[in-house]
CSV table of C-alpha atoms in Angstrom, one decimal:
chain,number,residue,atom,x,y,z
A,1,UNK,CA,4.9,51.7,27.6
A,2,UNK,CA,4.1,49.5,24.7
A,3,UNK,CA,0.5,48.6,23.8
A,4,UNK,CA,-0.9,45.3,25.0
A,5,UNK,CA,-2.1,42.7,22.5
A,6,UNK,CA,-5.0,40.3,23.2
A,7,UNK,CA,-6.9,37.8,21.1
A,8,UNK,CA,-10.5,36.7,21.3
A,9,UNK,CA,-10.9,33.0,22.1
A,10,UNK,CA,-14.4,31.5,22.7
A,11,UNK,CA,-15.8,34.9,23.2
A,12,UNK,CA,-13.2,35.9,25.9
A,13,UNK,CA,-10.2,38.3,25.6
A,14,UNK,CA,-7.0,36.4,26.2
A,15,UNK,CA,-4.0,38.6,27.2
A,16,UNK,CA,-0.7,37.0,28.0
A,17,UNK,CA,1.9,39.8,28.0
A,18,UNK,CA,4.6,40.6,30.5
A,19,UNK,CA,4.1,43.9,32.2
A,20,UNK,CA,5.6,46.0,35.0
A,21,UNK,CA,2.1,47.2,36.1
A,22,UNK,CA,1.4,46.6,39.8
A,23,UNK,CA,-0.8,43.6,40.7
A,24,UNK,CA,-4.5,44.5,40.7
A,25,UNK,CA,-4.1,47.3,38.1
A,26,UNK,CA,-7.2,47.6,36.0
A,27,UNK,CA,-6.7,48.6,32.4
A,28,UNK,CA,-9.3,49.3,29.7
A,29,UNK,CA,-8.9,47.5,26.4
A,30,UNK,CA,-10.4,49.0,23.2
A,31,UNK,CA,-10.4,47.5,19.7
A,32,UNK,CA,-7.7,49.2,17.5
A,33,UNK,CA,-9.4,50.4,14.4
A,34,UNK,CA,-6.1,51.7,12.9
A,35,UNK,CA,-8.0,54.8,11.7
A,36,UNK,CA,-6.1,57.6,13.4
A,37,UNK,CA,-4.4,58.8,10.1
A,38,UNK,CA,-1.3,59.9,12.0
A,39,UNK,CA,2.0,60.2,10.1
A,40,UNK,CA,5.0,58.3,11.3
A,41,UNK,CA,6.4,61.5,12.8
A,42,UNK,CA,3.1,62.3,14.5
A,43,UNK,CA,2.9,58.8,15.9
A,44,UNK,CA,6.5,59.0,17.2
A,45,UNK,CA,5.7,62.3,18.9
A,46,UNK,CA,2.5,60.9,20.4
A,47,UNK,CA,4.3,57.8,21.8
A,48,UNK,CA,7.1,60.0,23.2
A,49,UNK,CA,4.5,62.2,24.9
A,50,UNK,CA,2.6,59.2,26.3
A,51,UNK,CA,5.9,57.6,27.5
A,52,UNK,CA,6.9,60.8,29.3
A,53,UNK,CA,3.5,61.1,30.9
A,54,UNK,CA,3.6,57.5,32.1
A,55,UNK,CA,7.1,58.1,33.6
A,56,UNK,CA,5.9,61.3,35.3
A,57,UNK,CA,2.9,59.5,36.7
A,58,UNK,CA,5.0,56.6,38.0
A,59,UNK,CA,7.2,59.2,39.7
A,60,UNK,CA,4.2,60.6,41.5
A,61,UNK,CA,4.0,63.8,39.5
A,62,UNK,CA,0.2,63.8,39.2
A,63,UNK,CA,-2.6,66.4,39.0
A,64,UNK,CA,-6.3,65.8,39.5
A,65,UNK,CA,-8.2,65.7,36.2
A,66,UNK,CA,-10.6,68.3,37.5
A,67,UNK,CA,-7.8,70.8,37.9
A,68,UNK,CA,-6.6,70.2,34.3
A,69,UNK,CA,-10.1,70.5,32.9
A,70,UNK,CA,-10.7,73.8,34.9
A,71,UNK,CA,-7.5,75.2,33.3
A,72,UNK,CA,-8.6,74.2,29.8
A,73,UNK,CA,-12.0,75.7,30.3
A,74,UNK,CA,-10.4,79.0,31.4
A,75,UNK,CA,-8.3,79.2,28.2
A,76,UNK,CA,-11.3,79.7,26.0
């Protein structure tokens, strides 16, 4: 999934981008500070991982966040 681009107009965020998201989907927008310091290779890997995750979620392959957090806590 590509990032969305919005602009501020009269103090409001204006977003006019085509999407395949279902009607009523709520998304959180954050200002892009472009300060992640990722290399091009790291950025490609990140985007590939995010795309794969999105595809997995759309296919219904989901796990509760609490389950994942429990796993991470037990790895320590």
